[in-house]
mmCIF file of C-alpha atoms in Angstrom:
data_model
loop_
_atom_site.group_PDB
_atom_site.id
_atom_site.type_symbol
_atom_site.label_atom_id
_atom_site.label_comp_id
_atom_site.label_asym_id
_atom_site.label_seq_id
_atom_site.Cartn_x
_atom_site.Cartn_y
_atom_site.Cartn_z
ATOM 1 C CA MET T 743 22.287 -10.254 69.527
ATOM 2 C CA CYS T 744 20.447 -13.138 67.736
ATOM 3 C CA ALA T 745 21.770 -14.939 64.731
ATOM 4 C CA VAL T 746 19.616 -15.329 61.699
ATOM 5 C CA LEU T 747 18.462 -19.012 61.115
ATOM 6 C CA SER T 748 20.494 -19.797 57.928
ATOM 7 C CA VAL T 749 22.255 -22.649 56.164
ATOM 8 C CA ASP T 750 25.958 -22.913 55.428
ATOM 9 C CA ARG T 751 26.058 -22.671 51.732
ATOM 10 C CA LYS T 752 28.628 -25.507 51.537
ATOM 11 C CA LEU T 753 25.872 -27.775 52.912
ATOM 12 C CA MET T 754 23.796 -27.220 49.732
ATOM 13 C CA ASP T 755 26.093 -29.604 47.910
ATOM 14 C CA ALA T 756 25.674 -32.198 50.635
ATOM 15 C CA PRO T 757 23.165 -35.156 50.356
ATOM 16 C CA LEU T 758 19.505 -34.300 51.047
ATOM 17 C CA THR T 759 19.486 -36.263 54.258
ATOM 18 C CA THR T 760 22.503 -34.377 55.621
ATOM 19 C CA LEU T 761 20.976 -30.969 54.812
ATOM 20 C CA MET T 762 17.624 -31.943 56.319
ATOM 21 C CA GLY T 763 19.303 -33.228 59.460
ATOM 22 C CA TYR T 764 21.386 -30.123 59.808
ATOM 23 C CA VAL T 765 18.396 -27.666 59.385
ATOM 24 C CA SER T 766 16.146 -29.791 61.675
ATOM 25 C CA SER T 767 18.869 -29.998 64.309
ATOM 26 C CA LEU T 768 19.681 -26.213 64.115
ATOM 27 C CA PHE T 769 15.952 -25.445 64.304
ATOM 28 C CA SER T 770 15.398 -27.778 67.337
ATOM 29 C CA LYS T 771 18.213 -26.188 69.224
ATOM 30 C CA ALA T 772 16.743 -22.852 68.571
ATOM 31 C CA LYS T 773 13.332 -24.043 69.854
ATOM 32 C CA GLU T 774 14.975 -25.551 72.917
ATOM 33 C CA GLY T 775 16.895 -22.199 73.654
ATOM 34 C CA SER T 776 20.345 -23.824 73.560
ATOM 35 C CA ILE T 777 21.289 -21.489 70.743
ATOM 36 C CA ASP T 778 19.774 -17.953 70.283
ATOM 37 C CA MET T 779 18.427 -17.687 66.798
ATOM 38 C CA GLU T 780 16.133 -15.410 64.794
ATOM 39 C CA GLY T 781 13.760 -16.541 62.228
ATOM 40 C CA THR T 782 11.508 -19.560 61.440
ATOM 41 C CA ILE T 783 11.950 -22.825 59.552
ATOM 42 C CA PHE T 784 11.026 -20.916 56.451
ATOM 43 C CA THR T 785 13.891 -18.387 56.857
ATOM 44 C CA PRO T 786 16.504 -20.343 54.847
ATOM 45 C CA SER T 787 14.245 -20.937 51.816
ATOM 46 C CA LEU T 788 13.187 -17.228 51.846
ATOM 47 C CA GLU T 789 16.725 -16.131 51.726
ATOM 48 C CA GLU T 790 17.449 -18.609 48.908
ATOM 49 C CA ILE T 791 14.479 -17.553 46.783
ATOM 50 C CA LYS T 792 16.171 -14.100 46.353
ATOM 51 C CA ARG T 793 18.911 -15.866 44.424
ATOM 52 C CA VAL T 794 16.725 -17.913 42.065
ATOM 53 C CA LYS T 795 16.481 -15.399 39.277
ATOM 54 C CA SER T 796 19.357 -14.236 37.067
ATOM 55 C CA ASP T 797 19.929 -10.544 36.327
ATOM 56 C CA LYS T 798 17.919 -11.114 33.170
ATOM 57 C CA GLY T 799 15.112 -12.885 34.951
ATOM 58 C CA ASP T 800 15.822 -16.425 34.059
ATOM 59 C CA ILE T 801 15.439 -19.247 36.690
ATOM 60 C CA LEU T 802 18.822 -20.645 37.777
ATOM 61 C CA THR T 803 18.922 -24.308 38.220
ATOM 62 C CA LYS T 804 20.890 -24.682 41.542
ATOM 63 C CA PRO T 805 19.189 -21.930 43.545
ATOM 64 C CA PHE T 806 15.737 -23.257 42.437
ATOM 65 C CA LEU T 807 16.620 -26.781 43.588
ATOM 66 C CA ASP T 808 18.188 -25.402 46.750
ATOM 67 C CA VAL T 809 14.953 -23.798 47.671
ATOM 68 C CA CYS T 810 13.081 -27.013 47.191
ATOM 69 C CA LYS T 811 15.640 -28.746 49.376
ATOM 70 C CA MET T 812 15.226 -26.208 52.126
ATOM 71 C CA ILE T 813 11.534 -26.730 52.310
ATOM 72 C CA LEU T 814 12.039 -30.504 52.980
ATOM 73 C CA PRO T 815 12.643 -29.946 56.810
ATOM 74 C CA VAL T 816 9.230 -28.446 56.959
ATOM 75 C CA ILE T 817 7.640 -31.534 55.233
ATOM 76 C CA ASP T 818 9.689 -33.660 57.735
ATOM 77 C CA LYS T 819 7.579 -32.168 60.634
ATOM 78 C CA PHE T 820 4.451 -33.786 59.105
ATOM 79 C CA GLY T 821 5.797 -37.223 59.916
ATOM 80 C CA ALA T 822 4.403 -40.269 58.043
ATOM 81 C CA ALA T 823 1.604 -38.303 56.367
ATOM 82 C CA MET T 824 4.174 -36.791 54.041
ATOM 83 C CA THR T 825 6.362 -39.707 53.347
ATOM 84 C CA LEU T 826 5.201 -40.111 49.755
ATOM 85 C CA VAL T 827 5.527 -36.359 49.062
ATOM 86 C CA LYS T 828 8.856 -36.152 50.659
ATOM 87 C CA SER T 829 10.157 -39.100 48.672
ATOM 88 C CA ASP T 830 8.777 -37.759 45.412
ATOM 89 C CA ILE T 831 10.361 -34.323 45.947
ATOM 90 C CA GLY T 832 13.687 -35.656 47.065
ATOM 91 C CA GLY T 833 13.842 -38.072 44.185
ATOM 92 C CA ASN T 834 13.157 -35.455 41.515
ATOM 93 C CA ILE T 835 15.463 -32.952 43.081
ATOM 94 C CA ALA T 836 18.250 -35.664 43.006
ATOM 95 C CA ARG T 837 17.454 -36.399 39.291
ATOM 96 C CA LEU T 838 17.686 -32.728 38.328
ATOM 97 C CA GLU T 839 20.736 -32.101 40.472
ATOM 98 C CA ALA T 840 22.650 -35.052 39.020
ATOM 99 C CA ASN T 841 22.158 -33.675 35.525
ATOM 100 C CA TYR T 842 23.154 -30.161 36.598
ATOM 101 C CA ASP T 843 26.225 -31.422 38.368
ATOM 102 C CA SER T 844 27.357 -33.176 35.078
ATOM 103 C CA ASN T 845 27.776 -29.818 33.468
ATOM 104 C CA PRO T 846 27.012 -26.771 35.664
ATOM 105 C CA VAL T 847 27.885 -24.280 32.920
ATOM 106 C CA GLN T 848 25.589 -25.958 30.307
ATOM 107 C CA TYR T 849 22.799 -26.353 32.826
ATOM 108 C CA LYS T 850 23.146 -23.232 34.625
ATOM 109 C CA TYR T 851 19.568 -22.120 33.679
ATOM 110 C CA LEU T 852 16.769 -24.589 34.636
ATOM 111 C CA TYR T 853 15.019 -24.633 31.286
ATOM 112 C CA SER T 854 18.280 -25.508 29.374
ATOM 113 C CA MET T 855 17.679 -29.201 30.446
ATOM 114 C CA ILE T 856 14.200 -29.182 29.109
ATOM 115 C CA GLN T 857 15.219 -27.560 25.865
ATOM 116 C CA GLU T 858 17.967 -30.219 25.272
ATOM 117 C CA GLU T 859 15.507 -33.050 25.905
ATOM 118 C CA VAL T 860 12.822 -31.617 23.754
ATOM 119 C CA GLN T 861 15.303 -31.376 20.889
ATOM 120 C CA SER T 862 16.407 -34.919 21.459
ATOM 121 C CA LYS T 863 12.798 -36.106 21.768
ATOM 122 C CA THR T 864 13.392 -37.595 25.237
ATOM 123 C CA ALA T 865 11.493 -35.085 27.258
ATOM 124 C CA LYS T 866 8.415 -37.306 27.781
ATOM 125 C CA GLY T 867 10.416 -40.166 29.035
ATOM 126 C CA SER T 868 9.714 -41.239 32.663
ATOM 127 C CA SER T 869 13.283 -40.831 33.650
ATOM 128 C CA SER T 870 13.754 -37.408 31.931
ATOM 129 C CA CYS T 871 14.652 -34.285 33.743
ATOM 130 C CA THR T 872 11.582 -32.743 32.122
ATOM 131 C CA ASN T 873 9.413 -35.275 33.782
ATOM 132 C CA GLY T 874 11.272 -34.708 37.099
ATOM 133 C CA LEU T 875 10.656 -30.980 36.935
ATOM 134 C CA LEU T 876 7.005 -31.623 36.121
ATOM 135 C CA TRP T 877 6.409 -33.760 39.204
ATOM 136 C CA LEU T 878 8.613 -31.555 41.454
ATOM 137 C CA THR T 879 6.604 -28.558 40.408
ATOM 138 C CA ARG T 880 3.282 -30.334 41.064
ATOM 139 C CA ALA T 881 4.493 -31.546 44.521
ATOM 140 C CA MET T 882 5.540 -27.952 45.382
ATOM 141 C CA ASP T 883 2.104 -26.749 44.120
ATOM 142 C CA PHE T 884 0.621 -29.061 46.749
ATOM 143 C CA LEU T 885 2.783 -27.752 49.519
ATOM 144 C CA VAL T 886 1.986 -24.040 48.559
ATOM 145 C CA GLU T 887 -1.681 -24.754 48.585
ATOM 146 C CA LEU T 888 -1.387 -26.545 51.832
ATOM 147 C CA PHE T 889 0.372 -23.560 53.467
ATOM 148 C CA ARG T 890 -2.288 -21.373 52.041
ATOM 149 C CA ASN T 891 -4.994 -23.498 53.673
ATOM 150 C CA LEU T 892 -3.264 -23.412 57.065
ATOM 151 C CA LEU T 893 -3.207 -19.572 56.829
ATOM 152 C CA SER T 894 -6.794 -19.105 55.562
ATOM 153 C CA HIS T 895 -8.690 -21.764 57.499
ATOM 154 C CA GLU T 896 -7.713 -21.628 61.134
ATOM 155 C CA ASP T 897 -10.630 -23.997 62.064
ATOM 156 C CA TRP T 898 -9.502 -26.768 59.823
ATOM 157 C CA THR T 899 -7.679 -29.842 61.073
ATOM 158 C CA MET T 900 -4.440 -30.736 59.467
ATOM 159 C CA SER T 901 -6.023 -33.665 57.756
ATOM 160 C CA GLN T 902 -8.695 -31.293 56.207
ATOM 161 C CA ALA T 903 -6.036 -28.866 55.025
ATOM 162 C CA CYS T 904 -4.019 -31.653 53.470
ATOM 163 C CA THR T 905 -6.923 -33.349 51.766
ATOM 164 C CA ASP T 906 -8.198 -30.141 50.291
ATOM 165 C CA SER T 907 -4.793 -29.152 48.968
ATOM 166 C CA TYR T 908 -4.370 -32.619 47.486
ATOM 167 C CA GLY T 909 -7.667 -32.356 45.748
ATOM 168 C CA LYS T 910 -6.816 -28.963 44.165
ATOM 169 C CA THR T 911 -3.361 -30.022 42.974
ATOM 170 C CA LEU T 912 -2.063 -33.591 42.776
ATOM 171 C CA LYS T 913 -5.094 -35.736 42.713
ATOM 172 C CA LYS T 914 -6.129 -35.069 39.098
ATOM 173 C CA TRP T 915 -2.734 -36.230 37.943
ATOM 174 C CA HIS T 916 -2.600 -39.485 40.056
ATOM 175 C CA GLY T 917 -4.030 -42.880 39.179
ATOM 176 C CA TRP T 918 -6.249 -44.838 41.488
ATOM 177 C CA ILE T 919 -3.444 -46.521 43.403
ATOM 178 C CA ALA T 920 -1.451 -43.342 44.142
ATOM 179 C CA SER T 921 -4.611 -41.451 44.968
ATOM 180 C CA SER T 922 -5.690 -44.113 47.420
ATOM 181 C CA SER T 923 -2.302 -44.281 49.042
ATOM 182 C CA PHE T 924 -2.205 -40.541 49.488
ATOM 183 C CA THR T 925 -5.738 -40.483 51.019
ATOM 184 C CA MET T 926 -4.734 -43.086 53.499
ATOM 185 C CA ALA T 927 -1.526 -41.183 54.355
ATOM 186 C CA MET T 928 -3.570 -38.074 55.115
ATOM 187 C CA LYS T 929 -5.222 -39.835 57.996
ATOM 188 C CA LEU T 930 -1.690 -39.770 59.673
ATOM 189 C CA ALA T 931 -1.511 -35.968 59.528
ATOM 190 C CA PRO T 932 -0.186 -34.545 62.824
ATOM 191 C CA ASP T 933 -2.220 -32.428 65.200
ATOM 192 C CA ARG T 934 -2.330 -28.907 63.733
ATOM 193 C CA LYS T 935 -1.515 -27.026 66.952
ATOM 194 C CA LYS T 936 1.492 -29.243 67.651
ATOM 195 C CA PHE T 937 2.675 -28.883 64.024
ATOM 196 C CA MET T 938 2.503 -25.102 64.174
ATOM 197 C CA ASP T 939 4.171 -25.097 67.470
ATOM 198 C CA VAL T 940 7.012 -27.226 66.114
ATOM 199 C CA ILE T 941 7.618 -25.109 63.010
ATOM 200 C CA GLY T 942 7.318 -21.771 64.815
ATOM 201 C CA GLY T 943 10.639 -20.209 65.723
ATOM 202 C CA ALA T 944 11.663 -16.927 67.077
ATOM 203 C CA GLY T 945 10.042 -15.124 64.129
ATOM 204 C CA ASP T 946 6.429 -14.929 62.839
ATOM 205 C CA VAL T 947 5.844 -18.253 61.223
ATOM 206 C CA ASN T 948 2.516 -17.258 59.584
ATOM 207 C CA ALA T 949 4.101 -14.260 57.974
ATOM 208 C CA ASP T 950 7.108 -16.356 56.713
ATOM 209 C CA MET T 951 4.714 -18.962 55.543
ATOM 210 C CA ALA T 952 2.729 -16.342 53.537
ATOM 211 C CA GLN T 953 5.793 -14.768 52.157
ATOM 212 C CA PHE T 954 7.065 -18.177 50.884
ATOM 213 C CA CYS T 955 3.751 -18.741 49.143
ATOM 214 C CA GLU T 956 3.818 -15.287 47.600
ATOM 215 C CA THR T 957 7.409 -15.400 46.330
ATOM 216 C CA PHE T 958 7.714 -19.068 45.347
ATOM 217 C CA SER T 959 4.271 -19.425 43.441
ATOM 218 C CA PRO T 960 5.448 -17.209 40.504
ATOM 219 C CA LEU T 961 8.372 -19.547 39.914
ATOM 220 C CA LEU T 962 6.060 -22.523 39.801
ATOM 221 C CA LYS T 963 3.730 -20.809 37.318
ATOM 222 C CA GLU T 964 6.743 -20.133 35.115
ATOM 223 C CA ASN T 965 7.539 -23.853 35.173
ATOM 224 C CA HIS T 966 3.922 -24.705 34.199
ATOM 225 C CA LYS T 967 4.196 -22.293 31.258
ATOM 226 C CA ILE T 968 7.209 -23.998 29.898
ATOM 227 C CA LEU T 969 5.776 -27.469 30.419
ATOM 228 C CA ALA T 970 2.493 -26.392 28.764
ATOM 229 C CA ARG T 971 4.440 -25.052 25.805
ATOM 230 C CA ILE T 972 5.942 -28.484 25.202
ATOM 231 C CA GLY T 973 2.655 -30.322 25.783
ATOM 232 C CA MET T 974 3.571 -31.868 29.208
ATOM 233 C CA ASP T 975 1.801 -29.745 31.765
ATOM 234 C CA ASP T 976 -1.374 -31.853 31.595
ATOM 235 C CA MET T 977 0.382 -35.214 31.487
ATOM 236 C CA LYS T 978 -0.968 -37.886 33.970
ATOM 237 C CA ALA T 979 1.002 -40.446 35.931
ATOM 238 C CA SER T 980 1.603 -43.587 33.768
#
């Protein structure tokens, strides 16, 4: 009997590098056949998405951040091309998680942080949690669009898929320096077939990728609605 590719919940409180190393190691062993596992590299995040909403339909802080953490090993497989995205996502997760850890009860719900900062008029500060959520959401928008491109355009190279996704999501919010750096990084995108082989596990990676896009996108849309309500969804990089 195969075990389902999953993450020990205790590891979700570990540093990002520890979690990424664990998931990547687990997945590599499954690929090599040294352990018999069922699922793809998307399996942990798909399981965690089920826990993101409360019974009343509110987004819970920790499960949402955990889903973002669990997708980092996928980004890691892109190599140098995704260094900027991985750093941005990791930094914003850490910022939001640090605030959550300071008072898990008070910040149980994701938007409680935003409400607090709006009331104190600190939401638009560069180091605010609201700003962190804004850029985390945008980076995840980019990844979802990239996964959709990989599913919809089988003839595109990885560089084409990345560049198109960037143009539809992050580019309009970046200044010239960030945009130029990202464009250069896309030239380092890995071979598409090799990438798909690496992330493919014992399960159907295309089906899991599609399911991730379908189930995670509505959460990102909710974030955008909240950010738009407080006048931050159209804020560009300073």
